[in-house]
Coordinates of C-alpha atoms in Angstrom, one line a residue:
Chain A
M569 CA -36.7 -114.5 -33.1
S570 CA -40.3 -115.4 -33.1
M571 CA -43.1 -112.9 -32.3
A572 CA -43.6 -114.5 -28.9
H573 CA -40.0 -113.9 -28.0
R574 CA -40.2 -110.2 -28.8
A575 CA -43.5 -110.0 -27.0
I576 CA -41.9 -111.3 -23.8
G577 CA -39.0 -108.7 -23.7
V578 CA -39.3 -105.6 -21.5
P579 CA -41.4 -103.0 -23.2
R580 CA -39.3 -99.9 -24.0
D581 CA -42.0 -97.3 -23.8
A582 CA -40.3 -95.4 -26.6
V583 CA -43.5 -93.9 -27.9
L584 CA -44.6 -92.8 -24.5
H585 CA -41.3 -91.2 -23.6
A586 CA -41.2 -89.4 -27.0
A587 CA -44.7 -88.0 -26.4
L588 CA -43.9 -87.0 -22.9
G589 CA -40.5 -85.5 -23.9
F590 CA -42.2 -83.5 -26.7
S591 CA -44.9 -82.2 -24.3
L592 CA -42.2 -81.3 -21.8
F593 CA -40.4 -79.3 -24.4
G594 CA -43.6 -77.5 -25.3
A595 CA -44.4 -76.7 -21.7
F596 CA -40.9 -75.4 -21.2
V597 CA -41.2 -73.1 -24.1
L598 CA -44.6 -71.9 -22.9
S599 CA -43.1 -71.2 -19.5
L600 CA -40.3 -69.1 -21.0
A601 CA -42.9 -67.2 -23.1
A602 CA -45.4 -66.6 -20.3
G603 CA -45.1 -63.4 -18.2
P604 CA -46.1 -59.7 -18.0
A605 CA -43.5 -58.6 -20.5
P606 CA -44.9 -59.2 -24.0
L607 CA -42.1 -61.2 -25.7
G608 CA -42.7 -63.3 -28.7
L609 CA -41.2 -66.8 -29.2
T610 CA -38.5 -65.4 -31.5
D611 CA -37.6 -62.7 -28.9
V612 CA -37.4 -65.4 -26.2
A613 CA -35.2 -67.6 -28.3
A614 CA -32.9 -64.7 -29.3
A615 CA -32.7 -63.5 -25.6
L616 CA -32.0 -67.0 -24.4
F617 CA -28.9 -67.2 -26.6
G618 CA -27.6 -63.7 -25.7
Q619 CA -29.1 -61.8 -28.7
G620 CA -31.5 -58.8 -28.8
P621 CA -32.3 -56.1 -26.3
E622 CA -30.7 -56.2 -22.9
A623 CA -33.9 -55.9 -21.0
A624 CA -35.4 -59.0 -22.8
Q625 CA -32.2 -60.9 -22.2
L626 CA -32.4 -60.1 -18.5
I627 CA -36.0 -61.1 -18.3
V628 CA -35.6 -64.4 -20.1
R629 CA -32.2 -65.5 -18.7
E630 CA -32.4 -64.2 -15.1
I631 CA -36.2 -64.5 -14.4
R632 CA -38.0 -66.9 -16.6
L633 CA -35.2 -69.5 -17.3
P634 CA -34.6 -70.3 -13.6
R635 CA -38.4 -70.4 -13.0
A636 CA -38.8 -72.9 -15.9
L637 CA -35.8 -75.0 -14.9
L638 CA -37.0 -75.2 -11.3
G639 CA -40.5 -76.2 -12.5
V640 CA -38.9 -79.1 -14.4
M641 CA -36.7 -80.2 -11.5
I642 CA -39.3 -79.9 -8.8
G643 CA -42.1 -81.4 -10.9
A644 CA -39.8 -84.3 -11.8
S645 CA -38.9 -84.8 -8.2
L646 CA -42.5 -84.9 -7.1
G647 CA -43.6 -87.2 -9.9
L648 CA -40.7 -89.6 -9.4
S649 CA -40.9 -89.8 -5.6
G650 CA -44.7 -90.2 -5.8
A651 CA -44.4 -93.1 -8.2
G652 CA -41.6 -94.6 -6.1
L653 CA -43.5 -94.3 -2.8
Q654 CA -46.7 -95.7 -4.2
G655 CA -44.6 -98.7 -5.4
L656 CA -42.8 -99.1 -2.1
L657 CA -45.9 -98.9 0.1
R658 CA -48.2 -100.5 -2.5
N659 CA -50.6 -97.8 -1.5
P660 CA -52.2 -95.7 -4.3
L661 CA -52.8 -92.8 -1.9
A662 CA -49.1 -92.4 -1.0
E663 CA -47.3 -89.2 -2.0
P664 CA -44.1 -87.4 -1.0
G665 CA -45.9 -85.4 1.7
L666 CA -46.8 -88.7 3.3
I667 CA -43.5 -89.4 4.8
G668 CA -43.3 -86.0 6.4
A669 CA -40.4 -84.7 4.3
S670 CA -42.5 -81.8 2.8
S671 CA -43.8 -80.7 6.1
M672 CA -40.5 -80.8 7.9
A673 CA -38.8 -79.0 5.0
A674 CA -41.4 -76.3 5.2
L675 CA -40.7 -76.1 8.9
G676 CA -37.0 -75.5 8.1
G677 CA -37.9 -72.7 5.8
V678 CA -40.3 -71.2 8.3
I679 CA -37.5 -71.2 11.0
A680 CA -35.2 -69.4 8.5
M681 CA -37.9 -66.7 8.0
Y682 CA -39.0 -66.5 11.6
F683 CA -35.5 -65.7 12.9
G684 CA -34.8 -63.6 9.9
L685 CA -31.7 -65.8 9.1
Y686 CA -32.2 -65.5 5.4
T687 CA -31.8 -61.7 5.5
V688 CA -28.3 -62.2 6.8
F689 CA -27.5 -65.3 4.6
P690 CA -29.9 -65.7 1.6
L691 CA -29.3 -69.4 1.2
A692 CA -30.2 -70.1 4.8
L693 CA -33.8 -70.9 3.8
P694 CA -33.0 -73.7 1.3
A695 CA -30.3 -75.0 3.5
L696 CA -32.6 -75.2 6.6
A697 CA -35.4 -76.7 4.5
M698 CA -33.2 -79.5 3.3
L699 CA -32.0 -80.1 6.9
G700 CA -35.7 -80.3 7.9
A701 CA -36.3 -83.0 5.2
L702 CA -33.3 -85.0 6.4
A703 CA -34.5 -84.7 10.0
A704 CA -37.9 -86.0 8.9
V705 CA -36.2 -89.1 7.4
A706 CA -34.0 -89.7 10.4
L707 CA -37.1 -89.4 12.6
L708 CA -39.0 -91.8 10.3
L709 CA -36.3 -94.4 10.5
V710 CA -36.1 -94.1 14.3
L711 CA -39.9 -94.2 14.6
A712 CA -40.5 -97.0 12.1
G713 CA -37.3 -98.9 13.1
R714 CA -35.9 -102.0 11.5
D715 CA -38.2 -104.1 9.3
A716 CA -41.0 -101.6 9.4
S717 CA -44.2 -102.5 7.7
S718 CA -45.9 -100.2 5.2
L719 CA -48.5 -99.3 7.7
T720 CA -45.8 -98.3 10.3
I721 CA -44.2 -96.1 7.7
I722 CA -47.5 -94.4 6.9
L723 CA -48.3 -93.9 10.6
A724 CA -44.9 -92.5 11.3
G725 CA -45.2 -90.2 8.3
V726 CA -48.5 -88.9 9.5
A727 CA -47.0 -88.2 12.9
I728 CA -44.0 -86.4 11.5
S729 CA -46.2 -84.3 9.1
S730 CA -48.4 -83.3 12.1
L731 CA -45.3 -82.3 14.1
G732 CA -44.1 -80.1 11.2
A733 CA -47.5 -78.5 10.8
A734 CA -47.8 -78.0 14.6
L735 CA -44.4 -76.3 14.9
I736 CA -45.2 -74.1 11.8
S737 CA -48.4 -73.0 13.5
L738 CA -46.5 -72.4 16.7
A739 CA -44.1 -70.1 14.9
I740 CA -47.0 -68.1 13.3
N741 CA -48.8 -68.0 16.7
L742 CA -45.8 -66.6 18.5
S743 CA -44.7 -64.1 15.9
N744 CA -45.5 -60.5 16.7
N745 CA -44.3 -59.3 13.3
L746 CA -47.3 -59.1 11.0
F747 CA -45.0 -58.7 8.0
A748 CA -43.1 -62.0 8.8
V749 CA -46.4 -63.8 9.3
T750 CA -47.7 -62.7 5.9
E751 CA -44.4 -63.7 4.3
I752 CA -44.4 -67.2 5.9
V753 CA -48.1 -67.8 5.0
F754 CA -47.5 -66.8 1.4
W755 CA -44.3 -68.9 1.2
L756 CA -46.1 -71.9 2.5
M757 CA -48.6 -71.7 -0.4
G758 CA -45.8 -72.5 -2.8
S759 CA -44.5 -70.5 -5.7
L760 CA -41.8 -70.4 -8.3
A761 CA -41.8 -66.6 -8.9
D762 CA -38.7 -64.6 -8.5
R763 CA -36.2 -67.5 -8.1
S764 CA -32.7 -67.2 -9.5
M765 CA -30.1 -69.5 -11.1
D766 CA -28.5 -69.7 -7.6
H767 CA -31.5 -71.7 -6.5
V768 CA -31.1 -74.0 -9.4
W769 CA -27.4 -74.6 -8.7
L770 CA -27.9 -75.0 -5.0
T771 CA -30.6 -77.6 -5.2
L772 CA -29.6 -79.5 -8.4
P773 CA -27.0 -81.7 -6.7
F774 CA -29.3 -82.8 -3.9
M775 CA -32.2 -83.4 -6.3
A776 CA -30.0 -85.4 -8.8
A777 CA -28.7 -87.5 -5.9
G778 CA -32.3 -88.2 -4.8
W779 CA -33.3 -89.1 -8.3
L780 CA -30.4 -91.6 -8.6
L781 CA -31.4 -93.2 -5.2
I782 CA -35.0 -93.6 -6.3
A783 CA -34.1 -94.9 -9.7
S784 CA -31.9 -97.6 -8.2
C785 CA -35.0 -99.0 -6.5
G786 CA -36.8 -99.8 -9.7
R787 CA -36.1 -103.6 -9.7
A788 CA -37.1 -103.9 -6.0
L789 CA -40.3 -102.0 -6.6
D790 CA -41.2 -104.4 -9.4
A791 CA -40.6 -107.3 -7.1
L792 CA -42.6 -105.7 -4.2
T793 CA -45.7 -106.1 -6.5
L794 CA -45.7 -109.7 -5.2
G795 CA -45.5 -108.7 -1.5
D796 CA -42.7 -108.3 1.0
D797 CA -41.9 -112.0 1.5
T798 CA -41.9 -112.9 -2.1
A799 CA -39.8 -109.8 -3.0
Q800 CA -37.2 -110.9 -0.4
S801 CA -37.3 -114.4 -1.8
L802 CA -36.4 -112.8 -5.2
G803 CA -33.3 -111.3 -3.7
V804 CA -34.6 -107.9 -2.7
D805 CA -33.1 -106.3 0.5
L806 CA -36.2 -104.7 2.0
R807 CA -34.4 -102.5 4.5
R808 CA -32.0 -101.2 2.0
T809 CA -34.9 -100.5 -0.5
R810 CA -36.9 -98.6 2.2
F811 CA -33.9 -96.6 3.2
L812 CA -32.9 -95.6 -0.4
M813 CA -36.5 -94.6 -1.3
V814 CA -37.0 -92.5 1.9
A815 CA -33.6 -90.9 1.6
G816 CA -34.1 -90.2 -2.2
T817 CA -37.5 -88.7 -1.5
A818 CA -36.1 -86.5 1.3
L819 CA -33.2 -85.2 -0.8
S820 CA -35.2 -84.5 -4.0
V821 CA -38.5 -83.3 -2.4
G822 CA -36.8 -81.6 0.5
A823 CA -34.6 -79.6 -1.9
G824 CA -37.8 -78.8 -4.0
V825 CA -39.8 -77.5 -1.0
A826 CA -36.8 -75.5 0.0
V827 CA -37.0 -73.5 -3.2
S828 CA -40.7 -73.4 -4.0
G829 CA -42.5 -73.9 -0.6
A830 CA -45.1 -76.7 -0.3
I831 CA -46.5 -77.9 -3.6
G832 CA -48.9 -80.9 -3.1
F833 CA -50.7 -83.5 -5.1
V834 CA -48.4 -83.6 -8.1
G835 CA -46.8 -86.7 -6.7
L836 CA -50.2 -88.2 -6.2
V837 CA -51.9 -87.3 -9.5
V838 CA -49.2 -88.0 -12.0
P839 CA -48.4 -91.6 -11.2
H840 CA -52.1 -92.4 -11.4
L841 CA -52.6 -90.8 -14.8
L842 CA -49.6 -92.6 -16.3
R843 CA -49.9 -96.0 -14.7
P844 CA -52.1 -97.5 -17.4
F845 CA -49.6 -96.4 -20.1
V846 CA -46.8 -98.4 -18.6
G847 CA -48.7 -101.7 -18.0
H848 CA -49.1 -100.8 -14.3
E849 CA -45.4 -101.7 -13.8
P850 CA -43.7 -99.8 -10.9
R851 CA -40.2 -99.6 -12.6
R852 CA -41.5 -98.4 -15.9
L853 CA -43.6 -95.8 -14.1
L854 CA -40.6 -94.0 -12.6
P855 CA -39.2 -92.2 -15.7
A856 CA -42.7 -91.6 -17.1
S857 CA -43.8 -90.0 -13.8
A858 CA -40.7 -87.9 -13.6
L859 CA -41.5 -86.5 -17.1
G860 CA -45.2 -86.2 -16.3
G861 CA -44.5 -84.4 -13.0
A862 CA -42.3 -81.9 -14.8
I863 CA -45.0 -81.2 -17.4
L864 CA -47.8 -80.8 -14.9
L865 CA -45.9 -78.4 -12.7
L866 CA -44.7 -76.3 -15.7
L867 CA -48.2 -76.0 -17.0
A868 CA -49.6 -75.2 -13.6
D869 CA -46.9 -72.5 -13.2
V870 CA -47.8 -71.1 -16.7
G871 CA -51.4 -71.2 -15.5
V872 CA -50.8 -69.0 -12.4
R873 CA -49.2 -66.4 -14.7
L874 CA -52.0 -66.3 -17.3
V875 CA -55.0 -66.3 -15.0
P876 CA -55.8 -62.6 -14.5
T877 CA -56.2 -62.2 -10.7
A878 CA -55.4 -59.1 -8.6
A879 CA -52.5 -61.0 -6.8
E880 CA -50.7 -63.7 -8.7
L881 CA -52.2 -67.1 -7.8
R882 CA -49.9 -69.3 -5.7
L883 CA -48.7 -72.5 -7.4
G884 CA -49.4 -74.7 -4.3
V885 CA -52.9 -73.4 -4.3
V886 CA -53.5 -74.3 -7.9
T887 CA -52.0 -77.8 -7.6
A888 CA -54.2 -78.4 -4.5
L889 CA -57.3 -77.2 -6.3
I890 CA -56.5 -79.7 -9.1
G891 CA -55.4 -82.4 -6.7
V892 CA -58.1 -82.5 -4.0
P893 CA -61.0 -83.4 -6.4
F894 CA -58.7 -86.0 -7.8
F895 CA -57.9 -87.3 -4.4
L896 CA -61.6 -87.5 -3.5
F897 CA -62.2 -89.3 -6.8
L898 CA -59.5 -91.9 -5.9
I899 CA -61.0 -92.5 -2.4
F900 CA -64.4 -92.9 -4.0
K901 CA -63.1 -95.3 -6.5
T902 CA -61.2 -97.3 -3.9
R903 CA -64.3 -97.5 -1.8
R904 CA -66.4 -98.8 -4.7
E905 CA -63.7 -101.4 -5.5
M906 CA -63.8 -102.6 -1.9
A907 CA -67.6 -102.8 -1.8
Chain B
M1035 CA -28.8 -135.4 -3.8
T1036 CA -29.7 -133.4 -0.7
V1037 CA -30.5 -129.8 -1.6
M1038 CA -31.4 -128.5 1.8
R1039 CA -30.8 -129.8 5.3
L1040 CA -32.1 -128.4 8.5
S1041 CA -30.5 -129.4 11.8
A1042 CA -32.1 -128.8 15.2
I1043 CA -34.0 -125.6 14.2
D1044 CA -35.5 -123.5 17.0
V1045 CA -37.8 -120.5 16.3
V1046 CA -39.0 -118.4 19.2
R1047 CA -41.6 -115.7 19.0
E1048 CA -41.6 -113.4 22.0
T1049 CA -41.0 -116.2 24.5
R1050 CA -43.2 -118.8 22.9
P1051 CA -41.4 -121.6 21.0
I1052 CA -42.8 -121.9 17.4
L1053 CA -40.4 -124.6 16.2
E1054 CA -38.4 -126.9 18.5
R1055 CA -35.4 -129.0 17.4
V1056 CA -36.7 -129.5 13.9
S1057 CA -34.4 -131.5 11.6
L1058 CA -35.4 -132.2 8.1
S1059 CA -33.9 -132.6 4.6
V1060 CA -35.2 -132.4 1.1
A1061 CA -33.5 -133.9 -1.9
S1062 CA -33.7 -133.3 -5.6
G1063 CA -36.3 -135.6 -7.3
E1064 CA -38.7 -135.7 -4.4
V1065 CA -41.8 -134.0 -3.2
L1066 CA -41.7 -133.4 0.6
G1067 CA -45.0 -132.8 2.2
I1068 CA -45.2 -130.7 5.4
V1069 CA -48.4 -131.5 7.2
G1070 CA -49.9 -130.8 10.6
P1071 CA -52.9 -129.1 12.3
N1072 CA -53.4 -125.3 12.3
G1073 CA -50.7 -123.5 14.3
A1074 CA -48.2 -126.5 14.1
G1075 CA -45.5 -124.2 12.6
K1076 CA -45.7 -125.4 9.0
S1077 CA -45.6 -121.9 7.4
T1078 CA -42.8 -120.8 9.9
L1079 CA -40.8 -123.9 8.9
L1080 CA -41.2 -123.0 5.2
R1081 CA -40.1 -119.4 5.8
V1082 CA -37.0 -120.6 7.6
M1083 CA -36.2 -122.8 4.6
A1084 CA -36.7 -119.8 2.3
G1085 CA -34.2 -117.8 4.3
L1086 CA -37.0 -115.3 5.2
L1087 CA -36.7 -116.0 8.9
A1088 CA -33.5 -116.6 10.8
P1089 CA -33.9 -119.4 13.4
A1090 CA -32.9 -118.8 17.0
A1091 CA -30.8 -121.9 17.0
G1092 CA -29.8 -124.6 14.6
T1093 CA -28.5 -124.5 11.1
V1094 CA -29.9 -124.5 7.6
E1095 CA -27.7 -125.8 4.8
L1096 CA -28.3 -125.2 1.1
D1097 CA -26.1 -127.3 -1.2
G1098 CA -24.1 -128.3 1.8
R1099 CA -23.3 -124.7 2.8
D1100 CA -24.7 -122.7 5.7
L1101 CA -27.5 -120.5 4.5
R1102 CA -26.0 -117.6 6.4
S1103 CA -23.0 -117.6 4.1
W1104 CA -25.1 -117.2 1.0
N1105 CA -26.0 -113.8 -0.3
R1106 CA -29.6 -112.9 -0.9
N1107 CA -29.4 -113.2 -4.7
G1108 CA -27.6 -116.5 -4.6
I1109 CA -30.4 -117.9 -2.5
A1110 CA -33.0 -116.5 -4.9
R1111 CA -31.4 -118.3 -7.8
R1112 CA -31.6 -121.7 -6.0
I1113 CA -34.9 -121.4 -4.1
A1114 CA -38.3 -120.2 -5.3
Y1115 CA -40.9 -119.4 -2.6
L1116 CA -44.6 -119.4 -3.2
P1117 CA -46.4 -118.0 -0.2
Q1118 CA -50.0 -118.8 0.8
H1119 CA -52.5 -116.6 -1.0
P1120 CA -49.8 -115.0 -3.3
E1121 CA -50.7 -111.4 -4.0
C1122 CA -50.2 -109.3 -7.1
H1123 CA -50.7 -105.7 -6.1
W1124 CA -50.7 -103.9 -9.5
A1125 CA -52.8 -104.9 -12.5
M1126 CA -49.9 -106.0 -14.5
A1127 CA -50.1 -108.4 -17.5
A1128 CA -49.8 -112.0 -16.5
E1129 CA -46.7 -112.5 -18.6
R1130 CA -44.9 -109.6 -16.9
V1131 CA -45.9 -111.1 -13.5
V1132 CA -44.3 -114.4 -14.5
A1133 CA -41.2 -112.4 -15.7
L1134 CA -40.7 -111.1 -12.1
G1135 CA -39.7 -114.6 -11.1
R1136 CA -36.7 -114.2 -13.4
L1137 CA -35.3 -111.2 -11.5
P1138 CA -32.6 -113.1 -9.6
H1139 CA -31.0 -114.1 -12.9
I1140 CA -31.0 -110.6 -14.4
A1141 CA -28.3 -108.3 -13.2
P1142 CA -29.4 -104.7 -12.2
W1143 CA -29.8 -102.4 -15.2
Q1144 CA -29.6 -105.4 -17.6
R1145 CA -32.3 -106.5 -20.0
P1146 CA -33.5 -110.1 -20.1
R1147 CA -31.4 -112.4 -22.3
A1148 CA -32.6 -115.1 -24.6
E1149 CA -32.3 -117.7 -21.9
D1150 CA -34.4 -115.6 -19.5
R1151 CA -37.2 -115.3 -22.2
H1152 CA -37.0 -119.1 -22.7
A1153 CA -37.4 -119.8 -19.0
I1154 CA -40.4 -117.5 -18.8
Q1155 CA -42.0 -119.1 -21.8
A1156 CA -41.3 -122.6 -20.6
A1157 CA -42.8 -121.8 -17.2
M1158 CA -45.9 -120.4 -18.7
A1159 CA -46.2 -123.4 -21.0
A1160 CA -45.7 -125.8 -18.2
T1161 CA -48.6 -124.4 -16.1
D1162 CA -50.7 -123.8 -19.2
V1163 CA -51.0 -120.0 -18.9
T1164 CA -49.5 -119.0 -22.2
H1165 CA -52.9 -117.9 -23.6
L1166 CA -53.3 -115.6 -20.5
A1167 CA -50.1 -113.7 -21.3
R1168 CA -51.7 -110.4 -22.0
R1169 CA -54.5 -110.6 -19.4
S1170 CA -54.3 -108.2 -16.5
A1171 CA -53.5 -110.0 -13.2
G1172 CA -56.6 -108.5 -11.6
T1173 CA -59.0 -110.2 -14.1
L1174 CA -57.8 -113.8 -13.6
S1175 CA -60.0 -116.5 -11.9
G1176 CA -58.7 -118.2 -8.8
G1177 CA -57.3 -121.2 -10.7
E1178 CA -55.7 -119.0 -13.4
H1179 CA -54.2 -116.8 -10.7
A1180 CA -52.7 -119.8 -8.9
R1181 CA -51.2 -121.1 -12.1
V1182 CA -49.7 -117.8 -13.1
M1183 CA -48.1 -117.5 -9.6
L1184 CA -46.8 -121.0 -9.9
A1185 CA -45.3 -120.1 -13.3
R1186 CA -43.7 -117.1 -11.6
A1187 CA -42.0 -119.4 -9.2
L1188 CA -40.9 -121.8 -11.9
A1189 CA -39.5 -119.0 -14.1
A1190 CA -36.5 -118.9 -11.8
E1191 CA -35.7 -122.5 -12.6
P1192 CA -35.1 -123.2 -8.9
A1193 CA -33.4 -126.2 -7.5
L1194 CA -35.8 -126.1 -4.6
L1195 CA -39.5 -125.0 -4.8
L1196 CA -41.1 -124.1 -1.5
A1197 CA -44.9 -123.8 -1.8
D1198 CA -47.2 -122.9 1.1
E1199 CA -50.7 -124.3 0.7
P1200 CA -50.7 -123.9 -3.1
V1201 CA -54.1 -125.6 -3.4
A1202 CA -55.8 -123.8 -0.5
D1203 CA -58.1 -121.7 -2.8
L1204 CA -58.6 -124.2 -5.6
D1205 CA -61.4 -126.5 -6.7
P1206 CA -60.7 -130.2 -7.1
Y1207 CA -59.8 -129.9 -10.8
H1208 CA -57.2 -127.2 -10.2
S1209 CA -55.9 -128.7 -7.0
I1210 CA -55.1 -132.0 -8.8
D1211 CA -53.7 -129.9 -11.7
V1212 CA -51.3 -128.0 -9.4
M1213 CA -50.2 -131.1 -7.6
D1214 CA -49.6 -132.9 -10.9
H1215 CA -47.3 -129.9 -11.8
L1216 CA -45.4 -130.2 -8.5
A1217 CA -44.9 -134.0 -9.0
G1218 CA -43.8 -133.4 -12.6
L1219 CA -41.1 -130.9 -11.3
A1220 CA -39.8 -133.6 -8.9
R1221 CA -39.6 -136.1 -11.8
A1222 CA -37.7 -133.5 -13.7
G1223 CA -35.1 -133.5 -10.9
R1224 CA -36.1 -130.5 -8.8
A1225 CA -36.7 -130.7 -5.1
V1226 CA -40.2 -129.7 -3.9
A1227 CA -41.3 -128.9 -0.3
V1228 CA -45.0 -128.2 0.0
V1229 CA -47.2 -127.4 3.0
L1230 CA -50.6 -129.1 2.7
H1231 CA -53.8 -129.3 4.7
D1232 CA -55.4 -131.7 2.4
L1233 CA -54.2 -135.1 3.6
T1234 CA -55.7 -137.0 0.7
L1235 CA -53.6 -135.0 -1.8
A1236 CA -50.6 -135.3 0.6
T1237 CA -50.9 -139.0 0.7
R1238 CA -51.2 -139.3 -3.0
Y1239 CA -48.6 -136.9 -4.2
C1240 CA -45.8 -136.7 -1.6
D1241 CA -42.8 -139.0 -1.6
R1242 CA -42.2 -138.2 2.0
L1243 CA -44.2 -136.5 4.7
A1244 CA -43.1 -134.6 7.8
L1245 CA -45.9 -134.4 10.4
L1246 CA -45.6 -131.4 12.6
D1247 CA -47.4 -130.8 15.9
C1248 CA -46.8 -127.9 18.3
G1249 CA -43.5 -127.0 16.6
R1250 CA -42.0 -130.5 16.7
I1251 CA -41.7 -133.2 14.0
V1252 CA -43.8 -136.1 15.3
A1253 CA -43.2 -138.5 12.4
E1254 CA -41.4 -138.4 9.1
G1255 CA -41.3 -140.8 6.2
P1256 CA -43.6 -142.4 3.6
A1257 CA -47.2 -141.3 3.8
E1258 CA -48.8 -144.4 5.1
P1259 CA -46.7 -145.0 8.3
T1260 CA -46.5 -141.2 8.9
L1261 CA -50.2 -140.7 8.8
S1262 CA -50.9 -143.9 10.8
T1263 CA -54.1 -144.3 12.7
E1264 CA -52.3 -143.4 16.0
N1265 CA -50.7 -140.3 14.6
L1266 CA -54.0 -139.1 13.0
A1267 CA -55.7 -139.6 16.3
G1268 CA -52.9 -138.0 18.4
V1269 CA -52.2 -135.0 16.2
Y1270 CA -55.3 -134.3 14.3
R1271 CA -57.9 -136.0 16.5
V1272 CA -59.6 -137.6 13.5
A1273 CA -60.0 -141.0 12.1
A1274 CA -59.7 -141.7 8.4
L1275 CA -61.0 -144.1 5.7
R1276 CA -58.2 -145.8 3.9
G1277 CA -58.0 -147.8 0.7
R1278 CA -56.0 -148.4 -2.4
H1279 CA -56.6 -147.4 -6.0
E1280 CA -54.3 -148.6 -8.8
G1281 CA -51.7 -149.6 -6.3
K1282 CA -51.6 -146.2 -4.6
P1283 CA -52.9 -145.7 -1.0
Y1284 CA -55.6 -143.1 -0.4
L1285 CA -56.8 -141.6 2.9
L1286 CA -59.9 -139.7 3.7
P1287 CA -60.3 -137.9 7.0
W1288 CA -63.8 -139.0 8.1
T1289 CA -64.7 -138.7 11.8
R1290 CA -63.7 -136.4 14.7
L1291 CA -62.4 -138.0 17.8
P1292 CA -63.6 -136.8 21.2
E1293 CA -60.2 -135.9 22.8
R1294 CA -56.6 -136.7 22.7
P1295 CA -55.8 -140.2 24.0
E1296 CA -53.7 -140.1 27.2
P1297 CA -50.1 -141.0 26.5
S1298 CA -49.6 -144.6 27.8

């Protein structure tokens, strides 16, 4: 085969994936090693495989391992769905929060807390949050209807997000229990602290299903680069693609919000940072963004544990503090390109 | 051989008819020009032919089979559609944009085979964009962009190419260049249907013209009788200069006429 032939094949991104995989491994180890109990890397490794003092084993296997695993899963969900939604809507400002799934999932969680359901049945919170995300999708499909344009999806998403936020405010407003209000407000800020392996097992099937749905859209997202009509003329079923993307986002992000509370901007920032490394191609961006999202969320979660503040910083607060300036920069850049 | 046949197509938007009883066919080896004033229904007709818009009445046949009985990917392998002002949203390399045209031939989760790579290379060579392979789509000039998009459509090796105003944004050099490519495709045995505003190019390059006005086909056939003085006056309200060069007719819209002549 000539050089030209090889050049025309699909780039495999092997180097990029290796670099991201290596970084992810490093971030995962850091996450296992970070915490108030002073454990060295060898202590952590020993405890992970059931060796060493029982207290260390308990800390690593019951506290830090689920936290790190959830960081990977939720970060990957946010990165993957952000990349997918930006491809679907061809809007660089799109992110999972956009379709209202995050907000409605948070509402589900708040309902579980407001009525104290989760004190009776601990898994009520994640279950209701996922229901909230699915309700958001159902509502989106009803509002946007058949053959919805990208603009319609964005407007419907804004409406659903606002509805979720309004109902959360209503719950806080009506609550006469200061303790419950504090709990709700802190949960909404997002955190991975004090989660267990139960959370991992409960949410993994939903997230994995969501990842598969989004991954199955890769081809269609590539074709959508050329616009709706041309993509259809290339054999893409637009309605099916929109449904798969929205359902995949609801499942993976909804399950994530259920465990961690609202964590914003990862799905916005990561695809932007990685796009130049995959030739700006939507399909190639998907796996890269999943890895990138996992790395960013793990590092942010290590960050909240290392920064010495009186109360531990909330993960959602940190990602927003990183994300908002980035968001403003994007708007500024978009404006400059339009001018 | 007839590739596509439309019979008595009606398209209605809200309650307004866009196309009324349009019947038309296009065969391999010919360039069919679709002409008519703004709002005549040309782009709608092309979208019906591409299977992007289902007509309210009438049938579309591809290879003698009702288009409704084809699956989406089957249509995509036979027909390539080049919209007016083709967009490329992300700053992908030109070569990767052209490769998108090959998607209908590549099964999901499969990598391109040797024949796919050949088709992509051949399409880029045919439209003279091989040297632009690595350039980002956002940095191309208007003429380069149009040729890359044409290569994208050709990469599918379609039996029928549908092009909506492919020369709308191009200077004379590149307009003639693109039309030469379309004529070359027809000579190579493909069928080409092209929407054109430029009647000079339409007269020169199209084997057959369909003249559309208010959603109806007013005249159809070789360029000269279709764009007769009466039809130009009745449909476009213009008069044209005519002549011959190297045995081929040419036509140049020249003056505006005051109003539509009353039907006698």
